[in-house]
Coordinates of C-alpha atoms in Angstrom, one line a residue:
M1 CA 18.2 3.0 3.2
Y2 CA 18.0 0.5 6.9
R3 CA 20.7 -2.1 6.5
Y4 CA 20.4 -5.4 8.5
D5 CA 23.3 -6.5 11.5
E6 CA 24.5 -9.4 12.6
F7 CA 21.2 -10.7 14.4
D8 CA 18.3 -9.5 11.4
E9 CA 20.7 -11.6 9.0
R10 CA 20.8 -14.5 10.9
L11 CA 16.1 -14.2 11.9
V12 CA 15.6 -14.3 7.9
R13 CA 18.5 -17.3 8.0
E14 CA 17.2 -19.0 9.8
R15 CA 13.9 -18.6 8.9
V16 CA 14.8 -19.8 5.5
A17 CA 15.6 -23.0 6.6
Q18 CA 13.7 -23.7 9.2
F19 CA 11.4 -23.6 6.3
A20 CA 13.5 -25.4 3.7
S21 CA 12.5 -27.9 6.3
Q22 CA 8.9 -27.2 6.4
V23 CA 8.8 -27.8 2.8
E24 CA 10.8 -31.3 2.6
R25 CA 8.2 -32.8 4.6
R26 CA 4.9 -31.1 2.9
L27 CA 6.3 -32.9 -0.6
A28 CA 7.3 -35.7 1.2
G29 CA 4.2 -36.1 2.7
A30 CA 5.2 -36.4 6.2
L31 CA 2.7 -33.1 6.6
T32 CA -0.7 -32.3 5.2
E33 CA -2.7 -29.2 4.0
E34 CA -3.8 -29.0 7.0
E35 CA -1.3 -29.0 9.3
F36 CA 1.0 -27.0 6.4
R37 CA -0.6 -24.0 5.6
P38 CA -0.1 -22.0 9.0
L39 CA 2.7 -22.6 8.3
R40 CA 3.4 -21.4 4.1
L41 CA 1.1 -18.7 5.7
K42 CA 3.4 -17.1 7.9
N43 CA 5.8 -17.6 5.1
G44 CA 4.2 -15.9 2.5
L45 CA 2.9 -18.5 0.6
Y46 CA -1.1 -18.3 -0.6
L47 CA -1.9 -21.0 -2.6
Q48 CA -4.4 -19.7 -5.9
L49 CA -6.3 -20.5 -8.1
H50 CA -3.7 -21.4 -10.5
A51 CA -0.6 -21.9 -8.3
Y52 CA 1.4 -20.8 -5.3
M53 CA 2.0 -16.4 -4.8
L54 CA 4.3 -15.8 -2.6
R55 CA 4.1 -11.7 -1.0
I56 CA 7.5 -10.8 -0.2
A57 CA 7.3 -7.6 2.0
V58 CA 9.2 -4.2 1.6
P59 CA 9.0 -2.5 4.8
Y60 CA 7.4 0.8 4.5
G61 CA 8.1 0.8 1.0
T62 CA 11.3 0.9 0.4
L63 CA 14.2 -1.0 -2.4
N64 CA 16.9 0.1 -3.3
A65 CA 18.7 -0.8 -7.0
R66 CA 20.4 -4.2 -6.3
Q67 CA 16.7 -5.0 -4.4
L68 CA 15.1 -4.5 -7.7
R69 CA 17.0 -6.3 -9.8
Q70 CA 16.9 -9.2 -7.5
L71 CA 13.6 -9.2 -7.3
A72 CA 13.7 -8.9 -11.4
H73 CA 16.0 -12.2 -11.1
I74 CA 13.9 -14.7 -9.2
A75 CA 11.1 -12.8 -11.7
D76 CA 12.5 -15.0 -15.4
V77 CA 14.7 -18.1 -12.9
Y78 CA 11.3 -18.6 -10.6
D79 CA 8.5 -16.8 -12.1
R80 CA 7.5 -16.1 -15.7
G81 CA 8.9 -12.7 -16.0
Y82 CA 6.9 -10.5 -14.0
G83 CA 6.1 -9.3 -10.2
H84 CA 3.1 -7.4 -8.9
F85 CA 3.4 -4.5 -6.9
T86 CA 0.3 -4.4 -4.1
T87 CA -2.0 -1.6 -2.2
R88 CA 0.1 -2.7 1.6
Q89 CA 3.7 -1.8 -0.5
N90 CA 3.9 -5.4 -1.5
L91 CA 5.9 -7.6 -4.8
Q92 CA 3.5 -11.3 -4.6
F93 CA 5.2 -13.6 -7.8
N94 CA 2.0 -15.4 -8.7
W95 CA 3.1 -18.4 -9.9
P96 CA 5.9 -20.1 -7.6
K97 CA 6.5 -23.9 -7.9
L98 CA 6.8 -25.2 -4.5
K99 CA 9.9 -27.2 -4.0
D100 CA 11.6 -23.9 -5.8
V101 CA 10.1 -21.3 -2.4
P102 CA 13.1 -22.4 -0.7
A103 CA 16.2 -21.6 -3.2
I104 CA 13.5 -17.6 -3.5
L105 CA 14.0 -16.9 0.1
S106 CA 17.4 -17.8 0.5
L107 CA 18.5 -14.9 -2.6
L108 CA 16.3 -12.7 -1.3
A109 CA 17.6 -13.2 1.8
D110 CA 20.7 -12.1 0.1
V111 CA 19.6 -8.8 -0.6
E112 CA 18.2 -8.4 3.2
M113 CA 14.5 -9.4 2.4
H114 CA 12.1 -11.3 3.2
A115 CA 8.7 -12.4 3.1
I116 CA 7.8 -12.8 7.5
Q117 CA 4.6 -11.9 8.1
T118 CA 2.9 -10.6 4.9
S119 CA 0.4 -13.6 6.2
G120 CA -1.2 -15.0 8.8
N121 CA -3.2 -14.1 12.0
C122 CA -0.2 -11.9 13.2
I123 CA 1.5 -7.7 12.3
R124 CA 1.8 -8.0 8.8
N125 CA 4.1 -5.0 7.5
V126 CA 4.4 -2.0 8.6
T127 CA 3.6 1.0 6.0
S128 CA 3.7 4.5 5.4
D129 CA 4.3 7.7 3.2
H130 CA 5.9 6.5 0.2
F131 CA 7.0 10.8 0.0
A132 CA 8.2 10.0 3.4
G133 CA 11.9 11.9 4.1
V134 CA 11.2 14.4 1.1
A135 CA 7.8 15.5 1.6
Y136 CA 7.5 18.8 1.6
D137 CA 4.6 19.5 4.5
E138 CA 6.1 16.9 7.1
I139 CA 7.0 17.2 10.6
E140 CA 9.1 14.0 10.3
D141 CA 10.5 11.5 8.2
P142 CA 8.4 8.9 9.9
R143 CA 10.3 5.7 7.6
P144 CA 12.6 5.8 12.0
V145 CA 9.6 5.4 13.4
A146 CA 8.4 2.3 10.6
E147 CA 11.6 0.2 11.0
L148 CA 11.1 0.4 14.7
L149 CA 7.4 -1.3 15.1
R150 CA 8.9 -3.6 12.4
Q151 CA 11.7 -4.1 14.6
W152 CA 9.3 -5.1 17.6
S153 CA 7.0 -6.9 15.5
S154 CA 9.0 -9.4 14.0
L155 CA 8.0 -12.8 15.3
H156 CA 6.8 -11.0 18.5
P157 CA 5.8 -14.4 21.3
E158 CA 2.7 -12.6 22.0
F159 CA 1.1 -11.6 18.6
E160 CA 2.0 -14.4 16.3
W161 CA -1.3 -15.8 17.0
L162 CA -3.9 -13.3 17.0
G163 CA -7.5 -13.7 16.1
R164 CA -7.1 -12.0 12.8
K165 CA -4.3 -10.1 11.2
F166 CA -3.7 -7.0 11.6
K167 CA -2.0 -3.1 9.9
I168 CA -0.3 -0.3 11.4
A169 CA 1.0 2.4 9.1
V170 CA 2.5 5.3 10.1
T171 CA 2.8 9.4 8.8
G172 CA 4.6 11.8 9.5
A173 CA 2.9 14.7 6.8
A174 CA 0.0 16.6 7.5
H175 CA -1.8 15.1 4.7
D176 CA -2.7 11.6 4.6
R177 CA -1.0 9.2 1.7
A178 CA -1.7 6.3 4.3
V179 CA -3.9 5.9 4.0
L180 CA -4.3 5.9 8.2
K181 CA -8.3 5.5 8.6
S182 CA -8.1 1.9 6.6
H183 CA -5.7 0.5 9.1
D184 CA -6.2 -1.5 12.1
V185 CA -3.7 0.9 13.7
G186 CA -3.1 4.9 12.1
L187 CA 0.1 6.5 13.0
Q188 CA 0.0 10.7 12.9
L189 CA 3.3 12.1 14.2
V190 CA 2.0 15.1 15.9
R191 CA 3.5 18.0 17.9
D192 CA 2.3 18.9 20.8
A193 CA 1.6 22.7 22.9
G194 CA 5.2 22.8 23.6
G195 CA 6.2 22.4 20.2
A196 CA 7.7 17.5 22.1
I197 CA 6.3 15.1 19.1
G198 CA 4.1 12.5 19.5
Y199 CA 1.4 10.6 17.9
Q200 CA -2.7 10.5 17.5
V201 CA -3.0 7.4 17.5
L202 CA -6.0 5.8 15.0
V203 CA -8.1 2.6 15.8
G204 CA -10.3 0.1 14.4
G205 CA -9.8 1.8 10.5
G206 CA -10.6 -1.7 7.8
L207 CA -12.8 -1.7 4.7
G208 CA -13.2 -6.0 3.6
R209 CA -17.1 -7.0 3.7
T210 CA -17.6 -4.1 7.1
P211 CA -15.7 -1.0 5.9
M212 CA -15.7 1.2 9.1
E213 CA -13.3 4.3 9.7
G214 CA -10.3 4.6 12.2
K215 CA -11.1 6.5 14.7
V216 CA -9.0 8.5 18.1
L217 CA -8.0 6.4 20.2
R218 CA -5.2 9.5 21.7
E219 CA -5.3 13.0 21.0
F220 CA -1.4 12.6 22.2
L221 CA 0.4 9.6 22.8
P222 CA 4.8 10.2 23.5
R223 CA 7.4 9.2 21.6
E224 CA 8.6 7.5 24.3
K225 CA 5.5 5.6 24.4
L226 CA 4.4 4.1 21.9
L227 CA 5.8 0.2 21.8
S228 CA 4.0 0.4 25.3
Y229 CA 0.4 1.9 24.0
L230 CA 0.5 -0.9 20.8
E231 CA 1.1 -3.5 23.2
A232 CA -2.2 -2.3 24.9
I233 CA -3.6 -2.1 22.4
L234 CA -3.7 -5.3 20.6
R235 CA -3.6 -7.6 24.5
V236 CA -6.7 -5.6 24.5
Y237 CA -7.6 -6.7 21.2
N238 CA -5.8 -10.6 21.3
L239 CA -7.7 -11.5 24.6
E240 CA -11.1 -9.9 24.3
G241 CA -10.9 -10.1 20.6
R242 CA -14.0 -12.2 18.4
R243 CA -13.1 -15.6 17.8
D244 CA -15.8 -17.3 16.8
N245 CA -16.4 -16.3 13.5
K246 CA -13.6 -15.4 10.6
Y247 CA -15.9 -12.6 9.8
K248 CA -15.9 -10.3 12.7
A249 CA -12.6 -11.5 14.7
R250 CA -10.5 -7.6 13.1
I251 CA -9.9 -5.4 15.4
K252 CA -12.5 -2.8 14.0
I253 CA -15.6 -5.0 15.3
L254 CA -14.8 -5.5 18.7
V255 CA -14.0 -1.3 18.7
H256 CA -18.0 -1.6 17.4
E257 CA -19.4 -3.7 19.2
I258 CA -18.4 -2.2 22.9
G259 CA -17.8 1.2 21.4
I260 CA -14.2 2.9 20.9
D261 CA -14.7 5.0 24.8
A262 CA -14.7 1.4 26.3
F263 CA -12.4 -0.1 24.3
R264 CA -10.0 3.3 25.2
A265 CA -10.3 2.8 28.9
E266 CA -9.8 -0.9 28.5
V267 CA -6.4 0.4 26.7
E268 CA -6.5 2.5 29.5
R269 CA -5.6 0.0 31.8
E270 CA -4.0 -2.1 30.1
F271 CA -1.3 0.9 29.9
A272 CA -1.2 1.8 32.8
E273 CA 0.4 -1.9 34.0
I274 CA 2.3 -3.1 31.7
D275 CA 5.9 -1.9 32.8
A276 CA 6.7 0.9 31.6
P277 CA 10.2 1.2 31.7
A278 CA 11.3 -2.1 29.9
N279 CA 8.7 -1.4 27.1
D280 CA 9.7 2.2 26.4
V281 CA 11.4 3.5 22.8
D282 CA 15.3 3.9 24.0
A283 CA 16.0 7.5 23.0
R284 CA 19.5 5.9 22.2
D285 CA 18.0 3.5 20.0
Y286 CA 15.9 5.1 18.2
A287 CA 19.1 7.8 17.0
R288 CA 21.0 4.2 16.2
I289 CA 17.6 3.3 13.8
A290 CA 17.0 6.8 12.9
A291 CA 20.7 7.0 11.6
F292 CA 20.1 4.6 9.4
F293 CA 17.7 7.6 7.7
A294 CA 19.5 10.8 7.9
P295 CA 18.8 12.7 4.5
P296 CA 21.5 12.6 0.9
A297 CA 24.4 14.3 0.2
Y298 CA 22.0 17.0 -1.8
E299 CA 23.6 19.0 -4.0
D300 CA 22.5 22.8 -3.1
L301 CA 20.8 23.6 -6.3
P302 CA 18.3 26.8 -7.6
A303 CA 15.1 25.9 -7.1
V304 CA 13.8 26.4 -10.8
S305 CA 15.0 24.2 -13.6
R306 CA 15.6 26.1 -16.7
K307 CA 16.8 23.8 -18.4
L308 CA 13.7 21.8 -17.5
E309 CA 11.5 24.5 -18.4
Q310 CA 12.9 24.9 -21.3
A311 CA 13.2 20.6 -22.4
Q312 CA 9.0 21.0 -21.3
A313 CA 8.5 24.0 -24.0
A314 CA 9.4 22.1 -26.7
D315 CA 8.3 18.2 -25.7
A316 CA 4.6 17.9 -24.9
E317 CA 4.2 14.5 -23.0
L318 CA 6.9 15.9 -21.6
A319 CA 5.2 19.1 -19.8
R320 CA 2.0 16.8 -19.3
F321 CA 4.2 13.9 -17.3
V322 CA 5.8 17.4 -14.6
E323 CA 2.2 18.2 -14.5
Q324 CA 0.7 14.7 -12.9
N325 CA 3.9 12.2 -12.0
L326 CA 6.7 15.4 -10.6
F327 CA 5.1 15.8 -7.2
R328 CA 7.0 19.0 -4.3
H329 CA 10.2 18.2 -2.4
K330 CA 11.9 19.5 0.3
Q331 CA 14.6 20.1 -1.0
R332 CA 15.3 22.6 -3.6
G333 CA 15.9 21.8 -6.5
Y334 CA 14.4 17.8 -6.4
T335 CA 11.7 16.1 -7.2
A336 CA 10.3 13.2 -5.9
L337 CA 8.9 11.7 -10.0
T338 CA 6.6 8.3 -10.3
V339 CA 6.3 5.8 -12.7
S340 CA 3.5 5.0 -13.2
L341 CA 2.5 1.8 -13.4
K342 CA -0.2 1.1 -15.6
P343 CA 0.4 1.5 -18.6
I344 CA -2.5 2.1 -20.8
G345 CA -3.1 -2.0 -21.3
Q346 CA -1.2 -2.7 -19.2
A347 CA -2.4 -4.8 -15.2
P348 CA -2.6 -2.2 -13.0
G349 CA 0.9 -3.0 -10.5
D350 CA 2.1 -5.3 -12.7
A351 CA 6.0 -5.2 -13.8
T352 CA 8.0 -6.9 -16.0
S353 CA 11.6 -8.2 -14.8
H354 CA 12.9 -5.7 -17.8
Q355 CA 10.9 -3.0 -16.4
M356 CA 12.4 -3.6 -12.7
R357 CA 16.1 -3.1 -13.8
V358 CA 15.1 -0.3 -15.2
I359 CA 13.8 1.0 -12.0
A360 CA 17.0 -0.7 -10.5
D361 CA 19.2 2.3 -13.0
L362 CA 17.2 5.4 -12.7
A363 CA 17.1 4.5 -8.7
E364 CA 21.0 4.5 -9.2
K365 CA 21.8 6.3 -11.7
Y366 CA 19.7 9.7 -10.7
S367 CA 18.2 9.2 -6.9
F368 CA 20.6 7.7 -4.7
D369 CA 20.2 4.4 -4.9
E370 CA 16.9 4.4 -4.0
A371 CA 13.5 3.6 -5.0
R372 CA 8.9 3.5 -3.1
V373 CA 6.1 1.2 -3.7
T374 CA 3.0 2.9 -3.3
H375 CA -0.5 1.8 -1.9
M376 CA -1.5 3.8 -6.1
Q377 CA 0.4 -0.4 -7.1
N378 CA 3.2 2.4 -8.4
V379 CA 7.4 2.8 -7.8
V380 CA 8.3 5.5 -6.9
L381 CA 12.2 8.2 -7.4
P382 CA 12.3 9.8 -4.4
H383 CA 15.3 12.3 -5.2
V384 CA 15.0 13.5 -8.4
R385 CA 17.6 16.5 -9.1
L386 CA 15.0 18.8 -11.6
D387 CA 17.7 18.4 -14.5
D388 CA 17.5 15.2 -14.7
V389 CA 13.6 14.4 -15.4
P390 CA 14.0 14.9 -19.3
E391 CA 16.6 12.5 -19.1
I392 CA 14.9 9.8 -16.8
F393 CA 11.5 10.9 -18.2
A394 CA 13.6 9.8 -22.1
V395 CA 13.7 6.3 -20.2
L396 CA 10.7 5.6 -19.6
R397 CA 8.7 6.4 -22.6
A398 CA 11.3 4.0 -24.6
E399 CA 10.6 2.0 -22.3
G400 CA 7.0 2.3 -22.2
L401 CA 6.9 3.3 -18.4
G402 CA 6.3 7.5 -19.3
S403 CA 2.5 7.4 -19.1
Q404 CA 1.4 10.6 -17.6
N405 CA -1.5 10.1 -15.6
I406 CA -0.5 9.7 -11.6
G407 CA -3.8 10.9 -10.2
L408 CA -5.9 10.6 -13.2
I409 CA -8.5 8.4 -14.1
T410 CA -6.8 5.9 -15.5
D411 CA -4.6 6.0 -12.4
I412 CA -6.0 2.7 -11.9
L413 CA -6.1 0.9 -8.4
A414 CA -7.0 -3.5 -8.5
C415 CA -6.9 -6.3 -7.0
P416 CA -6.0 -9.6 -8.9
G417 CA -9.5 -10.4 -8.8
L418 CA -10.4 -14.1 -10.7
D419 CA -7.3 -14.3 -13.0
Y420 CA -5.8 -15.0 -9.3
C421 CA -7.0 -15.7 -6.7
A422 CA -8.9 -18.6 -5.2
L423 CA -11.0 -15.8 -2.9
A424 CA -12.0 -13.7 -5.7
T425 CA -15.9 -13.8 -7.2
A426 CA -15.5 -11.8 -10.5
R427 CA -12.1 -11.2 -12.4
S428 CA -10.7 -7.5 -11.9
I429 CA -7.8 -6.9 -14.5
P430 CA -10.3 -7.2 -17.5
V431 CA -12.3 -4.8 -15.7
A432 CA -9.0 -1.9 -15.3
Q433 CA -7.8 -2.7 -19.0
A434 CA -11.2 -1.3 -20.7
L435 CA -11.5 1.6 -18.3
A436 CA -8.5 2.7 -18.5
Q437 CA -8.7 2.2 -23.1
H438 CA -11.6 3.9 -22.6
F439 CA -10.6 6.5 -21.1
A440 CA -7.1 6.7 -22.3
D441 CA -7.2 10.1 -24.6
P442 CA -4.3 12.5 -22.3
A443 CA -7.0 15.2 -23.1
K444 CA -9.9 13.2 -21.7
Q445 CA -7.8 12.9 -18.8
K446 CA -6.7 16.4 -18.0
E447 CA -10.4 17.8 -18.6
I448 CA -11.8 15.0 -15.6
G449 CA -8.6 16.7 -13.6
E450 CA -8.0 14.6 -10.4
F451 CA -10.2 11.0 -10.1
S452 CA -9.9 8.3 -8.3
I453 CA -10.7 4.5 -9.1
K454 CA -10.5 1.3 -7.5
I455 CA -11.2 -2.3 -7.8
S456 CA -12.3 -4.7 -5.9
G457 CA -13.3 -8.4 -7.3
C458 CA -14.5 -9.2 -4.0
I459 CA -15.5 -8.7 -0.7
N460 CA -12.0 -8.7 1.1
A461 CA -12.1 -5.2 -0.9
C462 CA -7.8 -5.6 -1.6
G463 CA -8.6 -3.2 -4.3
H464 CA -9.2 -0.4 -1.4
H465 CA -12.8 -0.4 -3.6
H466 CA -15.1 1.8 -0.7
V467 CA -12.6 4.3 -1.0
G468 CA -12.6 5.0 -4.5
N469 CA -13.8 8.3 -6.2
I470 CA -15.9 5.6 -8.4
G471 CA -15.2 1.3 -6.3
I472 CA -15.8 -1.2 -8.5
L473 CA -17.0 -4.4 -6.5
G474 CA -17.3 -7.5 -8.2
L475 CA -19.3 -10.3 -7.5
E476 CA -20.6 -13.0 -8.7
K477 CA -24.3 -13.4 -9.6
K478 CA -26.3 -16.6 -10.7
G479 CA -23.3 -17.3 -12.1
A480 CA -22.4 -14.0 -14.0
E481 CA -19.8 -11.5 -13.5
S482 CA -22.6 -8.6 -12.0
Y483 CA -20.1 -4.8 -10.8
Q484 CA -21.4 -2.6 -8.7
I485 CA -20.3 1.1 -8.3
T486 CA -19.7 3.4 -5.3
I487 CA -18.6 7.3 -5.3
G488 CA -17.5 9.5 -2.7
G489 CA -15.1 7.4 -1.5
D490 CA -11.9 9.7 -0.6
A491 CA -8.7 7.7 1.2
G492 CA -7.1 11.0 1.5
D493 CA -7.5 14.2 4.6
H494 CA -11.9 14.0 4.1
Y495 CA -11.4 10.1 5.2
A496 CA -15.2 8.9 3.5
L497 CA -16.5 5.4 2.5
G498 CA -18.7 5.7 -1.1
E499 CA -22.2 5.2 -1.6
L500 CA -23.6 2.3 -3.4
L501 CA -25.3 4.0 -7.2
G502 CA -27.7 1.5 -7.4
P503 CA -27.8 -2.6 -8.7
G504 CA -25.1 -4.3 -10.0
L505 CA -24.1 -4.1 -14.0
P506 CA -22.5 -6.8 -16.3
A507 CA -18.3 -6.1 -16.6
E508 CA -19.5 -4.3 -21.0
L509 CA -21.7 -1.9 -18.9
V510 CA -19.2 -0.6 -16.4
P511 CA -17.3 2.5 -19.6
E512 CA -20.8 3.6 -20.2
A513 CA -22.3 3.9 -16.0
I514 CA -18.6 5.8 -15.6
D515 CA -19.5 8.2 -18.3
R516 CA -22.8 8.7 -17.4
V517 CA -21.3 9.6 -14.0
I518 CA -18.3 12.2 -15.0
A519 CA -21.2 13.9 -17.7
V520 CA -23.0 14.8 -14.9
Y521 CA -19.6 16.1 -13.4
R522 CA -18.9 17.7 -16.0
A523 CA -22.8 19.7 -16.5
Q524 CA -22.5 20.9 -12.3
R525 CA -18.4 21.9 -11.7
E526 CA -17.6 24.9 -10.1
P527 CA -14.6 26.1 -12.0
G528 CA -12.0 24.1 -10.5
E529 CA -13.7 21.8 -8.9
S530 CA -12.5 18.1 -8.4
F531 CA -14.8 15.7 -8.8
I532 CA -14.9 14.6 -5.3
E533 CA -15.3 17.5 -4.2
A534 CA -18.4 18.9 -6.6
Y535 CA -19.7 14.9 -5.5
R536 CA -19.5 16.9 -0.9
R537 CA -22.2 19.8 -3.0
I538 CA -24.2 18.5 -5.1
G539 CA -24.9 14.5 -3.2
L540 CA -25.7 12.0 -4.3
A541 CA -28.9 12.0 -6.3
P542 CA -28.0 13.4 -9.7
F543 CA -24.9 10.5 -10.2
K544 CA -27.5 8.1 -9.2
A545 CA -30.0 9.4 -11.8
A546 CA -27.7 9.7 -14.2
F547 CA -27.2 5.4 -13.4
K548 CA -30.1 4.2 -13.1
E549 CA -30.6 5.2 -17.4
V550 CA -27.9 2.3 -17.6
A551 CA -29.3 0.0 -14.6
D552 CA -32.4 0.4 -16.1
A553 CA -30.5 -1.1 -19.4
V554 CA -29.8 -4.4 -17.8
A555 CA -33.6 -5.0 -16.1

């Protein structure tokens, strides 16, 4: 993991002191809410329905045990004993008091964490593949690039007040697990014909009220030109993006309105005028950062663990856990183990302070003191010996964290919705809980196979419903909650936005509607065919007809 240097430490401490003064003035009435709002947003502090919400940056999703324990301590002392892991690899506290926020930020600074630029019209937390550095299909570890971008974008004087928020994701793997095409800028590490590593640059992706798929801006950008090129992209957006309408102020709208070719021409023109030597990535700086991400001291182990095989044979739940929650590691004898934060009945992505401490202990003992937050609101232990999996699973099962459902229908992604969010138009969490209960049977989950449900409580799409195999959007209709269902979304290599099945349904009919959709899949699938593969083959019509039977009952 990257460790703060003297500059990082001073910057974060100064920001804590600055915001403490701003909070003091707000509490004293010297600042109005209108004056305070842009200041608090730059420090990750939102005003929600019932309380403030503090969003804490977890750069590219990486945490150590000390940080997890500090988050648990903050949850106990200043919140209600839990935190919420988000779709952008951050963590949110939903109940802090304004007067306590400076103390919370100081505690975060003690463990090299902060909330800077987790909100506001600026470059947000840079996200990455949660298996970065350990994935079998990786060209190169993207975390050094993500850290470089974090340092470059933090308090960047030109880009602190953009027209709207700006999100960057980066991956070094052949398979996209970072949802690149849903970001303002997506960076895919690639090799050119000569074997040199650079980036394929995507631009103009985003979800929200106007979902758009990111487009290729450059097929190959040399590594050393990354910051100059990003500066050109942001400068064109900052100058030409709309500021007259916040709903049309994202870069995706600019790219859509003028076209990718015209946008590319503008960026290339700006790029040519930038003083490249002053902006190029310095090889020594990159090497300094990359050194923090050197592989840990792995043991030389056999590829197969007889201990794990024997334990699986004696424990059906462990066998299911191995099948669903383990990911192929680049180092022989190791695995990346995903801890599901989707126990049946729990709010997706929530973790109690006790669970945070349990994960911290496991990371410290079994994963070289490292954990990762995923954009699916789970937590990964990235460096686990196969021999240690039975012991880890035993602890997780005893602590209510042993769900064997990664990638299955109960691994539901959901935003906080109307239970917390001031922007929400409907609840998300109860719908997620009802669906998880409905499909709780492990045999039923396995029979359905790989399947994603993603739920948003408003059109801002924080629950990524557009790219769920089944997407659920909660809206308000005539004073009641109504849920639109889309089908066919895909956040991975075959990126796709879902199509609407029909009119909105009340919450109590959503499980039945999804049952009907799944029945079509089960009846028409071919051997070994996943839901999304079957959908692509047979099309929308049979699913829409099945959905109509439920929708007609409402009409």
